[in-house]
Short mmCIF file of C-alpha atoms in Angstrom, two decimals:
data_model
loop_
_atom_site.label_atom_id
_atom_site.label_comp_id
_atom_site.label_asym_id
_atom_site.label_seq_id
_atom_site.Cartn_x
_atom_site.Cartn_y
_atom_site.Cartn_z
CA MET Q 1 40.10 8.31 58.72
CA HIS Q 2 42.91 5.77 58.65
CA LYS Q 3 44.01 4.08 55.45
CA PHE Q 4 45.05 0.43 55.76
CA VAL Q 5 46.50 -2.12 53.38
CA ALA Q 6 45.15 -5.64 53.92
CA ILE Q 7 47.40 -8.39 52.59
CA VAL Q 8 45.72 -11.65 51.58
CA GLY Q 9 48.33 -14.07 52.89
CA THR Q 10 47.75 -16.83 50.34
CA ASN Q 11 47.91 -17.42 46.60
CA SER Q 12 44.77 -19.56 46.71
CA ASP Q 13 41.84 -18.43 44.57
CA ASN Q 14 39.36 -19.56 47.22
CA SER Q 15 40.42 -18.56 50.71
CA THR Q 16 38.48 -17.76 53.85
CA ASN Q 17 41.33 -15.41 54.74
CA ARG Q 18 40.42 -13.29 51.74
CA LYS Q 19 36.77 -13.54 52.80
CA LEU Q 20 37.69 -12.34 56.30
CA LEU Q 21 39.51 -9.30 54.93
CA GLN Q 22 36.64 -8.55 52.55
CA PHE Q 23 34.27 -8.66 55.51
CA MET Q 24 36.51 -6.29 57.47
CA GLN Q 25 36.71 -3.96 54.47
CA LYS Q 26 32.91 -3.76 54.36
CA HIS Q 27 32.16 -3.87 58.08
CA PHE Q 28 34.63 -1.13 59.04
CA ALA Q 29 34.06 1.07 55.99
CA ASP Q 30 32.79 3.93 58.16
CA GLN Q 31 35.92 3.78 60.33
CA ALA Q 32 38.78 3.23 57.90
CA THR Q 33 39.64 2.67 54.26
CA ILE Q 34 40.91 -0.89 53.75
CA GLU Q 35 42.54 -1.78 50.44
CA LEU Q 36 43.03 -5.48 49.73
CA VAL Q 37 46.37 -6.51 48.24
CA GLU Q 38 47.03 -9.89 46.62
CA ILE Q 39 50.34 -11.76 46.66
CA LYS Q 40 49.35 -14.04 43.78
CA GLY Q 41 51.65 -13.78 40.77
CA LEU Q 42 54.87 -12.87 42.56
CA PRO Q 43 57.87 -14.87 41.31
CA MET Q 44 59.96 -16.85 43.76
CA PHE Q 45 62.44 -14.65 45.59
CA ASN Q 46 65.87 -15.18 44.04
CA LYS Q 47 67.99 -12.30 45.39
CA PRO Q 48 68.60 -10.71 41.96
CA GLU Q 49 72.09 -9.25 41.57
CA ASP Q 50 70.74 -6.08 39.95
CA LYS Q 51 68.70 -5.45 43.15
CA GLN Q 52 65.54 -5.01 41.09
CA ILE Q 53 62.30 -6.27 42.55
CA PRO Q 54 59.23 -7.20 40.47
CA ALA Q 55 56.83 -4.42 39.52
CA GLN Q 56 54.10 -6.09 41.57
CA ALA Q 57 56.29 -6.03 44.69
CA GLN Q 58 57.28 -2.42 44.00
CA ALA Q 59 53.60 -1.47 43.82
CA MET Q 60 52.91 -3.33 47.07
CA ALA Q 61 55.80 -1.55 48.77
CA LYS Q 62 54.44 1.82 47.66
CA GLN Q 63 50.94 0.96 48.92
CA ILE Q 64 52.31 -0.11 52.30
CA ASP Q 65 54.54 2.94 52.56
CA GLN Q 66 51.57 5.25 51.96
CA ALA Q 67 49.24 3.42 54.36
CA ASP Q 68 48.76 4.14 58.06
CA GLY Q 69 48.99 0.45 58.86
CA VAL Q 70 48.84 -3.08 57.49
CA ILE Q 71 46.49 -5.97 58.21
CA ILE Q 72 47.69 -9.45 57.27
CA SER Q 73 45.41 -12.48 57.24
CA THR Q 74 47.33 -15.74 57.11
CA PRO Q 75 46.33 -19.37 56.67
CA GLU Q 76 48.31 -22.06 58.46
CA TYR Q 77 50.18 -24.75 56.59
CA ASP Q 78 52.31 -27.26 58.50
CA HIS Q 79 52.24 -25.13 61.68
CA SER Q 80 53.58 -22.08 59.83
CA ALA Q 81 52.70 -19.21 57.53
CA PRO Q 82 52.41 -20.14 53.83
CA ALA Q 83 55.47 -20.10 51.60
CA ALA Q 84 53.71 -17.63 49.28
CA LEU Q 85 53.36 -15.11 52.11
CA MET Q 86 56.96 -15.54 53.24
CA ASN Q 87 58.04 -15.10 49.61
CA ALA Q 88 56.15 -11.80 49.39
CA LEU Q 89 57.74 -10.56 52.61
CA GLU Q 90 61.18 -11.49 51.29
CA TRP Q 91 60.61 -9.30 48.24
CA LEU Q 92 59.32 -6.53 50.51
CA SER Q 93 62.53 -6.55 52.52
CA TYR Q 94 64.99 -6.63 49.61
CA TYR Q 95 66.47 -3.11 49.31
CA VAL Q 96 63.07 -1.62 50.20
CA ASN Q 97 61.75 -0.87 53.67
CA PRO Q 98 57.96 -0.29 53.66
CA PHE Q 99 57.45 -2.26 56.88
CA ALA Q 100 59.97 -0.30 58.95
CA ASP Q 101 58.05 0.88 62.06
CA LYS Q 102 54.76 0.23 60.23
CA PRO Q 103 51.88 -0.85 62.52
CA VAL Q 104 50.66 -4.36 61.69
CA MET Q 105 47.58 -6.28 62.80
CA ILE Q 106 47.58 -10.06 62.23
CA THR Q 107 44.46 -12.13 61.64
CA GLY Q 108 43.94 -15.67 60.41
CA ALA Q 109 41.24 -18.07 59.32
CA SER Q 110 41.48 -21.85 59.12
CA TYR Q 111 39.22 -24.83 58.58
CA GLY Q 112 40.27 -26.35 61.92
CA SER Q 113 39.61 -25.21 65.46
CA LEU Q 114 42.89 -23.40 66.26
CA GLY Q 115 42.48 -20.58 63.75
CA THR Q 116 46.11 -20.26 62.58
CA SER Q 117 47.61 -19.73 66.04
CA ARG Q 118 50.99 -21.23 65.15
CA ALA Q 119 51.15 -19.45 61.79
CA GLN Q 120 50.47 -16.12 63.47
CA GLU Q 121 53.28 -16.71 65.97
CA HIS Q 122 55.59 -17.58 63.08
CA LEU Q 123 54.53 -14.49 61.16
CA ARG Q 124 55.25 -12.28 64.17
CA GLN Q 125 58.83 -13.56 64.24
CA ILE Q 126 59.28 -12.82 60.55
CA LEU Q 127 57.83 -9.30 60.79
CA ASP Q 128 60.11 -8.56 63.76
CA SER Q 129 63.23 -9.53 61.81
CA PRO Q 130 66.01 -6.97 61.12
CA GLU Q 131 65.04 -6.92 57.44
CA LEU Q 132 61.41 -5.89 58.11
CA ARG Q 133 61.17 -4.30 61.60
CA ALA Q 134 57.40 -3.90 61.62
CA ARG Q 135 55.57 -2.86 64.77
CA ILE Q 136 53.15 -5.70 65.48
CA MET Q 137 50.24 -4.93 67.76
CA PRO Q 138 50.86 -7.01 70.93
CA SER Q 139 48.41 -9.53 72.39
CA SER Q 140 46.01 -8.94 69.54
CA GLU Q 141 45.66 -12.11 67.50
CA PHE Q 142 42.29 -12.78 65.91
CA PHE Q 143 41.77 -16.50 65.33
CA LEU Q 144 38.87 -17.61 63.16
CA GLY Q 145 38.48 -21.38 63.35
CA HIS Q 146 36.04 -23.54 61.37
CA SER Q 147 36.14 -20.79 58.78
CA LEU Q 148 34.10 -22.64 56.16
CA GLN Q 149 31.08 -22.26 58.44
CA ALA Q 150 32.01 -18.79 59.75
CA PHE Q 151 30.28 -16.66 57.11
CA ASP Q 152 26.68 -16.39 55.90
CA ASP Q 153 25.68 -16.15 52.23
CA ASP Q 154 26.33 -12.39 52.28
CA GLY Q 155 29.87 -12.82 53.59
CA ASN Q 156 29.09 -11.66 57.14
CA LEU Q 157 30.53 -13.26 60.27
CA VAL Q 158 27.93 -15.48 61.89
CA ASP Q 159 29.39 -15.79 65.39
CA GLN Q 160 28.52 -12.61 67.28
CA THR Q 161 31.11 -13.31 69.97
CA LYS Q 162 33.81 -13.49 67.31
CA LEU Q 163 32.46 -10.32 65.73
CA ALA Q 164 32.62 -8.45 69.03
CA LYS Q 165 36.22 -9.60 69.51
CA LEU Q 166 37.16 -8.44 65.99
CA GLU Q 167 35.50 -5.06 66.53
CA GLY Q 168 37.40 -4.58 69.78
CA LEU Q 169 40.72 -5.55 68.24
CA PHE Q 170 40.16 -3.27 65.25
CA ALA Q 171 39.41 -0.35 67.58
CA ASP Q 172 42.57 -1.20 69.52
CA PHE Q 173 44.54 -1.31 66.26
CA GLN Q 174 43.43 2.20 65.33
CA THR Q 175 44.63 3.40 68.75
CA PHE Q 176 47.88 1.46 68.27
CA VAL Q 177 48.40 3.19 64.91
CA ASP Q 178 47.99 6.62 66.49
CA ILE Q 179 50.42 5.78 69.29
CA THR Q 180 52.96 4.33 66.86
CA LYS Q 181 53.04 7.57 64.87
CA GLN Q 182 54.67 9.16 67.90
CA LEU Q 183 57.35 6.44 68.07
CA ASN Q 184 59.23 7.61 65.00
CA HIS Q 185 62.48 9.03 66.32
CA ALA Q 186 64.60 6.13 65.01
CA ASN Q 187 62.63 5.61 61.79
CA ALA Q 188 65.22 7.13 59.46
CA ALA Q 189 68.01 5.15 61.10
CA ASN Q 190 65.99 1.92 60.93
CA LYS Q 191 65.30 2.40 57.24
CA GLN Q 192 68.96 3.14 56.55
CA GLU Q 193 70.07 0.01 58.41
CA ILE Q 194 67.63 -2.10 56.39
CA HIS Q 195 68.87 -0.51 53.17
CA ASP Q 196 72.49 -1.22 54.13
CA ILE Q 197 72.00 -4.93 54.78
CA ASP Q 198 74.55 -6.86 52.74
CA TRP Q 199 72.35 -9.25 50.79
CA ALA Q 200 75.15 -10.16 48.38
CA ASN Q 201 77.13 -12.05 51.03
CA ARG Q 202 74.26 -13.81 52.75
#
């Protein structure tokens, strides 16, 4: 059984993105172990000269490193991923490399009708950067629009069409994870290149 880390891509206490990941954790419990990870509480990234990252970010990096894959659920603010999520990813690229060649599935929930489409595109660009180098599952976005009405009182998805889409994408992600494990010949070199990035002169 696969083990996944699911990052709640917001520092909000009340988020339908957290609710979506909690639903996935419960709904797919017989297929995979999904551990939710919060980004709340991380300080602003400030490129510390001693190269030390906060204990919370170190723990997140260890969880990601030990997982088979990562699921990120992002809100959309001003046509982009939230600053809090980008801040977390900055810490997770600073002299650490947990995302290098790590399979990632992106989801998103929003109050409007588009379901974080622009934020997900933005997040893909960030995850594909030289500092992170994640392997993002292609053509796999899950958009949950009108998210305030998307769940019943028990936290289950109401729209059966959306549920079928999510189930299909999750099955595809598990296959993607297995395939990605075979694409590891440059992993050591990728991690070394990330580690050697000259942050001091940037």
